Short mmCIF file of C-alpha atoms and ligand atoms in Angstrom, two decimals:
data_model
loop_
_atom_site.label_atom_id
_atom_site.label_comp_id
_atom_site.label_asym_id
_atom_site.label_seq_id
_atom_site.Cartn_x
_atom_site.Cartn_y
_atom_site.Cartn_z
CA UNK A 1 9.58 -6.71 14.46
CA UNK A 2 6.06 -5.36 14.17
CA UNK A 3 3.69 -8.19 13.36
CA UNK A 4 0.67 -7.40 11.18
CA UNK A 5 -2.61 -8.95 12.28
CA UNK A 6 -3.66 -10.00 8.79
CA UNK A 7 -1.23 -10.95 6.04
CA UNK A 8 -2.56 -11.84 2.59
CA UNK A 9 -0.47 -13.39 -0.16
CA UNK A 10 -1.04 -13.62 -3.91
CA UNK A 11 1.18 -16.60 -4.48
CA UNK A 12 2.26 -16.37 -8.08
CA UNK A 13 4.99 -17.75 -10.30
CA UNK A 14 4.64 -21.53 -9.91
CA UNK A 15 4.41 -22.04 -13.67
CA UNK A 16 7.46 -19.87 -14.40
CA UNK A 17 9.43 -21.62 -11.67
CA UNK A 18 8.78 -24.96 -13.38
CA UNK A 19 9.46 -23.56 -16.87
CA UNK A 20 12.85 -22.28 -15.71
CA UNK A 21 13.69 -25.88 -14.86
CA UNK A 22 12.26 -27.38 -18.05
CA UNK A 23 9.51 -29.01 -16.00
CA UNK A 24 5.74 -29.26 -16.41
CA UNK A 25 3.72 -26.48 -14.71
CA UNK A 26 2.23 -28.93 -12.25
CA UNK A 27 5.70 -29.53 -10.79
CA UNK A 28 5.75 -25.83 -10.00
CA UNK A 29 2.39 -26.13 -8.25
CA UNK A 30 3.73 -29.02 -6.17
CA UNK A 31 6.77 -26.97 -5.19
CA UNK A 32 4.34 -24.14 -4.43
CA UNK A 33 2.45 -26.27 -1.93
CA UNK A 34 5.68 -27.09 -0.12
CA UNK A 35 6.31 -23.35 0.15
CA UNK A 36 2.82 -22.92 1.62
CA UNK A 37 3.63 -25.51 4.26
CA UNK A 38 6.76 -23.66 5.37
CA UNK A 39 4.99 -20.29 5.39
CA UNK A 40 2.13 -21.68 7.49
CA UNK A 41 4.62 -22.73 10.14
CA UNK A 42 6.56 -19.48 10.10
CA UNK A 43 3.47 -17.26 10.13
CA UNK A 44 1.99 -19.09 13.06
CA UNK A 45 5.32 -19.06 14.96
CA UNK A 46 5.62 -15.30 14.35
CA UNK A 47 2.18 -14.72 15.87
CA UNK A 48 0.33 -13.60 12.75
CA UNK A 49 -3.37 -14.02 13.52
CA UNK A 50 -4.81 -14.22 10.01
CA UNK A 51 -3.03 -15.54 6.94
CA UNK A 52 -4.91 -15.46 3.63
CA UNK A 53 -3.45 -17.30 0.65
CA UNK A 54 -4.79 -16.98 -2.89
CA UNK A 55 -4.69 -20.45 -4.39
CA UNK A 56 -7.32 -20.39 -7.16
CA UNK A 57 -9.25 -17.43 -8.52
CA UNK A 58 -12.67 -17.29 -10.18
CA UNK A 59 -10.68 -16.38 -13.33
CA UNK A 60 -8.37 -19.41 -13.10
CA UNK A 61 -11.13 -21.58 -14.64
CA UNK A 62 -9.93 -20.11 -17.95
CA UNK A 63 -6.83 -22.30 -17.74
CA UNK A 64 -6.62 -25.58 -19.70
CA UNK A 65 -8.85 -28.27 -18.19
CA UNK A 66 -5.93 -30.56 -17.41
CA UNK A 67 -4.23 -27.88 -15.30
CA UNK A 68 -7.47 -27.11 -13.43
CA UNK A 69 -8.05 -30.81 -12.77
CA UNK A 70 -4.48 -31.28 -11.59
CA UNK A 71 -4.74 -28.25 -9.28
CA UNK A 72 -7.96 -29.55 -7.72
CA UNK A 73 -6.41 -32.99 -7.19
CA UNK A 74 -3.30 -31.42 -5.61
CA UNK A 75 -5.48 -29.30 -3.36
CA UNK A 76 -7.37 -32.33 -2.05
CA UNK A 77 -4.19 -34.29 -1.46
CA UNK A 78 -2.42 -31.54 0.41
CA UNK A 79 -5.40 -30.40 2.47
CA UNK A 80 -5.36 -33.87 4.01
CA UNK A 81 -1.60 -33.81 4.49
CA UNK A 82 -1.78 -30.46 6.28
CA UNK A 83 -4.13 -31.75 8.98
CA UNK A 84 -1.58 -32.94 11.60
CA UNK A 85 0.36 -29.69 11.24
CA UNK A 86 -2.74 -27.51 11.55
CA UNK A 87 -3.93 -29.41 14.61
CA UNK A 88 -0.49 -29.33 16.24
CA UNK A 89 -0.30 -25.55 15.87
CA UNK A 90 -3.95 -24.92 16.78
CA UNK A 91 -4.46 -23.31 13.37
CA UNK A 92 -8.04 -22.86 12.19
CA UNK A 93 -8.78 -23.44 8.54
CA UNK A 94 -11.26 -21.28 6.64
CA UNK A 95 -12.25 -21.50 2.98
CA UNK A 96 -12.57 -18.12 1.29
CA UNK A 97 -14.56 -18.26 -1.90
CA UNK A 98 -17.60 -19.69 -3.61
CA UNK A 99 -18.40 -23.38 -3.49
CA UNK A 100 -20.37 -23.05 -6.72
CA UNK A 101 -18.58 -24.71 -9.60
CA UNK A 102 -16.06 -26.51 -7.38
CA UNK A 103 -15.99 -30.32 -7.63
CA UNK A 104 -18.09 -31.89 -4.84
CA UNK A 105 -15.05 -33.70 -3.42
CA UNK A 106 -13.16 -30.42 -3.02
CA UNK A 107 -16.13 -28.77 -1.29
CA UNK A 108 -16.53 -31.65 1.15
CA UNK A 109 -12.78 -31.62 1.92
CA UNK A 110 -12.80 -27.85 2.54
CA UNK A 111 -15.79 -28.16 4.89
CA UNK A 112 -14.32 -31.22 6.59
CA UNK A 113 -11.08 -29.37 7.30
CA UNK A 114 -12.97 -26.33 8.63
CA UNK A 115 -14.89 -28.55 11.04
CA UNK A 116 -11.81 -30.52 12.05
CA UNK A 117 -9.82 -27.40 12.97
CA UNK A 118 -12.70 -25.27 14.29
CA UNK A 119 -11.51 -25.44 17.91
CA UNK A 120 -8.01 -24.14 17.20
CA UNK A 121 -7.04 -21.07 19.18
CA UNK A 122 -4.02 -20.02 17.11
CA UNK A 123 -3.77 -18.47 13.67
CA UNK A 124 -6.60 -18.62 11.14
CA UNK A 125 -5.52 -19.86 7.74
CA UNK A 126 -7.86 -18.54 5.04
CA UNK A 127 -7.39 -20.40 1.78
CA UNK A 128 -8.90 -18.61 -1.21
CA UNK A 129 -10.18 -21.23 -3.63
CA UNK A 130 -12.62 -20.20 -6.34
CA UNK A 131 -12.26 -16.71 -4.89
CA UNK A 132 -13.05 -13.47 -6.69
CA UNK A 133 -13.46 -10.18 -4.89
CA UNK A 134 -16.08 -8.81 -7.28
CA UNK A 135 -18.19 -11.94 -6.89
CA UNK A 136 -17.83 -11.68 -3.10
CA UNK A 137 -18.99 -8.06 -3.05
CA UNK A 138 -21.84 -8.72 -5.51
CA UNK A 139 -23.03 -11.62 -3.35
CA UNK A 140 -22.85 -9.48 -0.22
CA UNK A 141 -25.06 -6.90 -1.96
CA UNK A 142 -27.50 -9.66 -2.98
CA UNK A 143 -27.62 -10.83 0.65
CA UNK A 144 -28.50 -7.33 1.79
CA UNK A 145 -31.52 -7.51 -0.51
CA UNK A 146 -32.39 -11.07 0.57
CA UNK A 147 -32.17 -9.96 4.22
CA UNK A 148 -34.74 -7.26 3.49
CA UNK A 149 -32.50 -4.25 4.20
CA UNK A 150 -33.81 -0.84 3.19
CA UNK A 151 -31.50 1.28 1.00
CA UNK A 152 -30.58 3.49 3.98
CA UNK A 153 -29.49 0.35 5.89
CA UNK A 154 -27.05 -0.73 3.18
CA UNK A 155 -23.87 0.84 4.50
CA UNK A 156 -20.23 -0.27 4.76
CA UNK A 157 -20.88 -2.27 7.92
CA UNK A 158 -23.86 -4.08 6.36
CA UNK A 159 -21.80 -5.12 3.34
CA UNK A 160 -18.74 -6.01 5.39
CA UNK A 161 -20.82 -8.30 7.59
CA UNK A 162 -21.92 -10.22 4.49
CA UNK A 163 -18.53 -10.75 2.90
CA UNK A 164 -16.88 -14.19 3.14
CA UNK A 165 -14.42 -12.51 5.52
CA UNK A 166 -17.13 -11.32 7.93
CA UNK A 167 -15.57 -10.79 11.34
CA UNK A 168 -12.00 -10.95 10.00
CA UNK A 169 -9.89 -7.79 10.42
CA UNK A 170 -8.80 -5.91 7.28
CA UNK A 171 -5.61 -6.92 5.49
CA UNK A 172 -2.56 -5.11 6.89
CA UNK A 173 0.05 -6.45 4.51
CA UNK A 174 -0.54 -7.75 0.97
CA UNK A 175 2.35 -9.66 -0.58
CA UNK A 176 2.61 -10.59 -4.26
CA UNK A 177 5.38 -12.73 -5.62
CA UNK A 178 6.77 -13.23 -9.14
CA UNK A 179 7.28 -9.59 -10.10
CA UNK A 180 3.68 -8.88 -11.10
CA UNK A 181 2.30 -5.57 -9.86
CA UNK A 182 -1.43 -6.22 -9.79
CA UNK A 183 -4.17 -7.33 -7.42
CA UNK A 184 -5.93 -9.85 -9.70
CA UNK A 185 -9.31 -9.54 -7.95
CA UNK A 186 -8.04 -10.48 -4.46
CA UNK A 187 -9.56 -8.93 -1.31
CA UNK A 188 -10.31 -5.59 -2.99
CA UNK A 189 -12.51 -4.46 -0.11
CA UNK A 190 -10.42 -5.89 2.72
CA UNK A 191 -7.08 -4.59 1.39
CA UNK A 192 -8.31 -1.02 0.92
CA UNK A 193 -5.55 0.26 3.24
CA UNK A 194 -3.13 -2.67 3.08
CA UNK A 195 0.57 -2.03 2.70
CA UNK A 196 1.90 -3.69 -0.46
CA UNK A 197 5.02 -5.80 -0.63
CA UNK A 198 5.92 -6.80 -4.18
CA UNK A 199 8.79 -9.15 -4.78
CA UNK A 200 10.35 -10.74 -7.88
CA UNK A 201 10.82 -14.05 -6.05
CA UNK A 202 8.73 -16.85 -7.58
CA UNK A 203 6.34 -18.42 -5.08
CA UNK A 204 8.12 -21.80 -4.72
CA UNK A 205 11.25 -19.87 -3.66
CA UNK A 206 9.39 -17.74 -1.10
CA UNK A 207 10.42 -19.09 2.29
CA UNK A 208 10.45 -18.01 5.94
CA UNK A 209 13.35 -15.61 5.30
CA UNK A 210 11.34 -13.84 2.58
CA UNK A 211 8.32 -13.61 4.87
CA UNK A 212 10.44 -12.01 7.58
CA UNK A 213 11.82 -9.59 4.98
CA UNK A 214 8.27 -8.60 4.02
CA UNK A 215 7.41 -8.03 7.68
CA UNK A 216 10.50 -5.86 8.13
CA UNK A 217 9.42 -3.86 5.09
CA UNK A 218 5.94 -3.52 6.62
CA UNK A 219 7.42 -2.43 9.95
CA UNK A 220 9.22 0.46 8.25
CA UNK A 221 6.02 1.88 6.74
CA UNK A 222 4.08 4.79 8.12
CA UNK A 223 0.36 4.04 7.85
CA UNK A 224 -1.89 7.07 7.78
CA UNK A 225 -5.33 5.76 6.72
CA UNK A 226 -6.10 9.08 5.13
CA UNK A 227 -5.21 11.11 8.21
CA UNK A 228 -2.12 13.19 8.91
C1 IPE B 1 0.25 -19.32 -9.11
O1 IPE B 1 1.14 -19.73 -10.07
C2 IPE B 1 -0.70 -20.41 -8.71
C3 IPE B 1 -2.04 -20.29 -9.30
C4 IPE B 1 -2.56 -19.23 -9.84
C5 IPE B 1 -2.85 -21.50 -9.29
P1 IPE B 1 0.83 -19.59 -11.63
O2 IPE B 1 0.28 -20.89 -12.11
O3 IPE B 1 -0.03 -18.42 -11.90
O4 IPE B 1 2.27 -19.39 -12.20
P2 IPE B 1 2.72 -18.44 -13.40
O5 IPE B 1 2.17 -17.08 -13.13
O6 IPE B 1 2.16 -19.04 -14.64
O7 IPE B 1 4.21 -18.47 -13.36
C1 IPE B 2 -3.52 -14.71 -9.23
O1 IPE B 2 -2.58 -15.31 -10.04
C2 IPE B 2 -4.44 -15.76 -8.70
C3 IPE B 2 -3.83 -16.67 -7.73
C4 IPE B 2 -2.65 -16.54 -7.21
C5 IPE B 2 -4.65 -17.77 -7.36
P1 IPE B 2 -2.79 -15.39 -11.63
O2 IPE B 2 -1.54 -15.96 -12.19
O3 IPE B 2 -4.05 -16.09 -11.94
O4 IPE B 2 -2.98 -13.85 -11.97
P2 IPE B 2 -2.82 -13.05 -13.32
O5 IPE B 2 -3.63 -13.77 -14.37
O6 IPE B 2 -1.36 -13.06 -13.67
O7 IPE B 2 -3.32 -11.68 -13.01
MG1 MG B 3 0.33 -16.48 -12.42
#
Protein backbone atom coordinates (compact mmCIF):
# COMPACT_ATOMS: atom_id res chain seq x y z
CA UNK A 1 0.00 0.00 0.00
CA UNK A 2 1.35 3.43 -0.84
CA UNK A 3 1.31 5.60 2.25
CA UNK A 4 0.67 9.32 1.78
CA UNK A 5 2.87 11.64 3.84
CA UNK A 6 0.04 13.96 4.84
CA UNK A 7 -3.55 12.85 5.30
CA UNK A 8 -6.21 15.42 6.19
CA UNK A 9 -9.73 14.56 7.28
CA UNK A 10 -12.90 16.64 7.40
CA UNK A 11 -14.66 14.57 10.00
CA UNK A 12 -18.33 15.16 9.43
CA UNK A 13 -21.62 13.51 10.30
CA UNK A 14 -21.53 13.25 14.10
CA UNK A 15 -24.88 15.01 14.44
CA UNK A 16 -26.58 12.82 11.83
CA UNK A 17 -25.12 9.70 13.42
CA UNK A 18 -26.75 10.65 16.73
CA UNK A 19 -30.03 11.68 15.07
CA UNK A 20 -30.27 8.27 13.38
CA UNK A 21 -30.23 6.77 16.87
CA UNK A 22 -32.67 9.26 18.38
CA UNK A 23 -29.85 10.68 20.50
CA UNK A 24 -28.68 14.21 21.25
CA UNK A 25 -26.01 15.61 18.88
CA UNK A 26 -23.42 15.63 21.64
CA UNK A 27 -23.61 11.83 21.82
CA UNK A 28 -22.53 11.84 18.19
CA UNK A 29 -19.58 14.07 19.06
CA UNK A 30 -18.57 11.68 21.83
CA UNK A 31 -18.73 8.75 19.42
CA UNK A 32 -16.73 10.91 17.00
CA UNK A 33 -13.92 11.31 19.50
CA UNK A 34 -13.71 7.55 19.96
CA UNK A 35 -13.33 7.26 16.18
CA UNK A 36 -10.51 9.83 16.33
CA UNK A 37 -8.73 7.70 18.91
CA UNK A 38 -8.84 4.60 16.69
CA UNK A 39 -7.72 6.55 13.61
CA UNK A 40 -4.79 8.07 15.50
CA UNK A 41 -3.54 4.59 16.32
CA UNK A 42 -4.04 3.21 12.83
CA UNK A 43 -2.49 6.21 11.07
CA UNK A 44 0.58 6.09 13.25
CA UNK A 45 0.91 2.30 12.85
CA UNK A 46 0.64 2.69 9.06
CA UNK A 47 3.50 5.19 9.05
CA UNK A 48 1.57 8.30 8.04
CA UNK A 49 3.76 11.25 9.02
CA UNK A 50 1.17 14.02 9.24
CA UNK A 51 -2.48 13.59 10.13
CA UNK A 52 -4.67 16.71 10.15
CA UNK A 53 -8.17 16.47 11.61
CA UNK A 54 -10.78 19.21 11.30
CA UNK A 55 -12.54 19.40 14.64
CA UNK A 56 -13.94 22.95 14.81
CA UNK A 57 -14.05 25.57 12.09
CA UNK A 58 -14.12 29.37 12.35
CA UNK A 59 -17.68 29.02 11.01
CA UNK A 60 -18.77 26.53 13.68
CA UNK A 61 -19.24 29.43 16.14
CA UNK A 62 -22.57 29.92 14.35
CA UNK A 63 -23.90 26.82 16.09
CA UNK A 64 -26.11 27.11 19.19
CA UNK A 65 -24.11 28.19 22.25
CA UNK A 66 -24.86 24.98 24.13
CA UNK A 67 -23.38 22.85 21.35
CA UNK A 68 -20.26 25.04 21.15
CA UNK A 69 -19.82 24.88 24.93
CA UNK A 70 -20.29 21.12 24.94
CA UNK A 71 -17.77 20.70 22.10
CA UNK A 72 -15.16 22.79 23.93
CA UNK A 73 -15.69 20.79 27.14
CA UNK A 74 -15.39 17.50 25.22
CA UNK A 75 -12.23 18.72 23.56
CA UNK A 76 -10.58 19.53 26.88
CA UNK A 77 -11.58 16.22 28.41
CA UNK A 78 -10.33 14.12 25.52
CA UNK A 79 -7.12 16.04 24.93
CA UNK A 80 -6.11 14.98 28.44
CA UNK A 81 -7.24 11.41 27.87
CA UNK A 82 -5.19 11.16 24.68
CA UNK A 83 -1.91 11.98 26.42
CA UNK A 84 -0.74 8.45 27.37
CA UNK A 85 -1.52 7.21 23.86
CA UNK A 86 0.29 10.09 22.16
CA UNK A 87 3.34 9.65 24.37
CA UNK A 88 3.39 5.87 23.89
CA UNK A 89 3.38 6.27 20.10
CA UNK A 90 5.78 9.22 20.05
CA UNK A 91 3.09 11.31 18.35
CA UNK A 92 3.57 15.07 18.35
CA UNK A 93 0.52 17.23 18.84
CA UNK A 94 0.06 20.50 16.96
CA UNK A 95 -2.85 22.92 17.12
CA UNK A 96 -3.88 24.30 13.75
CA UNK A 97 -5.95 27.42 14.00
CA UNK A 98 -6.38 30.73 15.76
CA UNK A 99 -6.33 31.01 19.53
CA UNK A 100 -8.40 34.19 19.31
CA UNK A 101 -11.92 33.64 20.55
CA UNK A 102 -11.15 30.24 22.08
CA UNK A 103 -11.81 29.87 25.83
CA UNK A 104 -8.59 30.41 27.82
CA UNK A 105 -8.77 26.87 29.26
CA UNK A 106 -8.84 25.35 25.77
CA UNK A 107 -5.87 27.46 24.65
CA UNK A 108 -3.81 26.47 27.67
CA UNK A 109 -4.67 22.78 27.15
CA UNK A 110 -3.69 22.93 23.47
CA UNK A 111 -0.36 24.58 24.31
CA UNK A 112 0.24 22.21 27.22
CA UNK A 113 -0.28 19.19 24.96
CA UNK A 114 2.03 20.65 22.29
CA UNK A 115 4.77 21.11 24.88
CA UNK A 116 4.19 17.71 26.45
CA UNK A 117 4.52 15.85 23.13
CA UNK A 118 7.15 18.10 21.50
CA UNK A 119 9.90 15.47 21.69
CA UNK A 120 7.94 12.77 19.87
CA UNK A 121 9.65 11.38 16.80
CA UNK A 122 6.64 9.67 15.23
CA UNK A 123 3.59 11.08 13.48
CA UNK A 124 2.47 14.68 13.90
CA UNK A 125 -1.19 15.02 14.79
CA UNK A 126 -2.51 18.42 13.69
CA UNK A 127 -5.84 19.19 15.29
CA UNK A 128 -7.72 22.01 13.58
CA UNK A 129 -9.65 23.91 16.23
CA UNK A 130 -10.98 27.38 15.41
CA UNK A 131 -9.45 26.80 11.98
CA UNK A 132 -10.39 28.63 8.81
CA UNK A 133 -8.25 28.58 5.70
CA UNK A 134 -9.17 32.10 4.60
CA UNK A 135 -8.27 33.49 8.02
CA UNK A 136 -4.97 31.58 7.90
CA UNK A 137 -4.05 32.99 4.49
CA UNK A 138 -5.16 36.52 5.42
CA UNK A 139 -3.03 36.36 8.57
CA UNK A 140 -0.05 35.09 6.58
CA UNK A 141 -0.42 38.10 4.26
CA UNK A 142 -0.62 40.42 7.28
CA UNK A 143 2.58 38.86 8.64
CA UNK A 144 4.35 39.53 5.36
CA UNK A 145 3.51 43.21 5.85
CA UNK A 146 4.47 43.15 9.54
CA UNK A 147 7.80 41.51 8.60
CA UNK A 148 8.49 44.43 6.27
CA UNK A 149 8.52 42.43 3.01
CA UNK A 150 8.52 44.40 -0.23
CA UNK A 151 5.81 43.48 -2.77
CA UNK A 152 8.35 41.62 -4.92
CA UNK A 153 9.28 39.50 -1.88
CA UNK A 154 5.71 38.34 -1.30
CA UNK A 155 5.74 35.09 -3.23
CA UNK A 156 4.35 31.60 -2.63
CA UNK A 157 7.26 30.61 -0.41
CA UNK A 158 6.89 33.77 1.72
CA UNK A 159 3.20 33.09 2.30
CA UNK A 160 3.68 29.38 2.86
CA UNK A 161 6.29 30.06 5.53
CA UNK A 162 3.74 32.17 7.42
CA UNK A 163 0.83 29.74 7.39
CA UNK A 164 0.00 27.80 10.56
CA UNK A 165 1.30 24.75 8.68
CA UNK A 166 4.74 26.28 8.01
CA UNK A 167 7.22 23.48 7.45
CA UNK A 168 4.50 20.83 7.03
CA UNK A 169 4.34 19.09 3.63
CA UNK A 170 1.26 19.66 1.45
CA UNK A 171 -1.79 17.44 1.90
CA UNK A 172 -1.60 14.30 -0.25
CA UNK A 173 -4.99 12.83 0.59
CA UNK A 174 -8.07 14.73 1.77
CA UNK A 175 -10.88 12.60 3.17
CA UNK A 176 -14.41 13.83 3.87
CA UNK A 177 -17.02 11.69 5.52
CA UNK A 178 -20.84 11.90 5.64
CA UNK A 179 -21.52 12.24 1.92
CA UNK A 180 -20.85 15.97 1.67
CA UNK A 181 -18.81 17.03 -1.35
CA UNK A 182 -17.26 20.29 -0.17
CA UNK A 183 -14.09 21.62 1.44
CA UNK A 184 -15.69 23.90 4.07
CA UNK A 185 -12.66 26.22 4.33
CA UNK A 186 -10.15 23.49 5.25
CA UNK A 187 -6.50 23.68 4.10
CA UNK A 188 -7.35 25.43 0.82
CA UNK A 189 -3.71 26.30 0.16
CA UNK A 190 -2.19 23.06 1.42
CA UNK A 191 -4.63 20.77 -0.40
CA UNK A 192 -4.17 22.45 -3.79
CA UNK A 193 -3.08 19.12 -5.31
CA UNK A 194 -4.55 16.70 -2.78
CA UNK A 195 -6.36 13.60 -3.95
CA UNK A 196 -9.95 13.58 -2.66
CA UNK A 197 -11.62 10.63 -1.03
CA UNK A 198 -15.31 11.23 -0.35
CA UNK A 199 -17.31 8.66 1.54
CA UNK A 200 -20.92 8.41 2.73
CA UNK A 201 -19.82 6.86 6.03
CA UNK A 202 -20.63 9.09 9.01
CA UNK A 203 -17.54 10.00 11.03
CA UNK A 204 -18.32 7.88 14.14
CA UNK A 205 -18.46 4.83 11.85
CA UNK A 206 -15.15 5.64 10.14
CA UNK A 207 -12.66 3.12 11.50
CA UNK A 208 -9.26 1.65 10.61
CA UNK A 209 -10.79 -0.42 7.80
CA UNK A 210 -12.22 2.72 6.19
CA UNK A 211 -8.86 4.49 6.51
CA UNK A 212 -7.13 1.59 4.76
CA UNK A 213 -9.79 1.72 2.05
CA UNK A 214 -9.08 5.43 1.52
CA UNK A 215 -5.35 4.70 1.27
CA UNK A 216 -6.00 1.96 -1.29
CA UNK A 217 -8.09 4.44 -3.28
CA UNK A 218 -5.22 6.96 -3.04
CA UNK A 219 -2.71 4.31 -4.15
CA UNK A 220 -4.68 3.74 -7.35
CA UNK A 221 -4.57 7.41 -8.38
CA UNK A 222 -2.21 8.87 -10.91
CA UNK A 223 -0.97 12.24 -9.66
CA UNK A 224 0.22 14.62 -12.34
CA UNK A 225 0.56 18.02 -10.61
CA UNK A 226 -0.21 19.74 -13.86
CA UNK A 227 2.42 17.84 -15.83
CA UNK A 228 1.99 14.99 -18.29
C1 LIG B 1 -18.74 17.09 12.58
O1 LIG B 1 -20.03 16.66 12.81
C2 LIG B 1 -18.10 17.66 13.81
C3 LIG B 1 -18.07 19.12 13.85
C4 LIG B 1 -18.22 19.93 12.85
C5 LIG B 1 -17.84 19.72 15.16
P1 LIG B 1 -21.29 17.62 12.64
O2 LIG B 1 -21.63 18.18 13.98
O3 LIG B 1 -21.05 18.62 11.59
O4 LIG B 1 -22.38 16.59 12.21
P2 LIG B 1 -23.55 16.79 11.14
O5 LIG B 1 -22.93 17.32 9.89
O6 LIG B 1 -24.50 17.76 11.75
O7 LIG B 1 -24.13 15.44 10.96
C1 LIG C 1 -16.79 21.02 8.55
O1 LIG C 1 -17.98 20.46 8.97
C2 LIG C 1 -16.03 21.51 9.75
C3 LIG C 1 -15.51 20.45 10.61
C4 LIG C 1 -15.52 19.18 10.33
C5 LIG C 1 -14.95 20.91 11.83
P1 LIG C 1 -19.33 21.32 8.99
O2 LIG C 1 -20.42 20.37 9.36
O3 LIG C 1 -19.17 22.50 9.85
O4 LIG C 1 -19.39 21.80 7.48
P2 LIG C 1 -20.60 22.31 6.60
O5 LIG C 1 -21.28 23.41 7.37
O6 LIG C 1 -21.52 21.15 6.39
O7 LIG C 1 -19.96 22.77 5.33
MG1 LIG D 1 -21.46 18.74 9.59
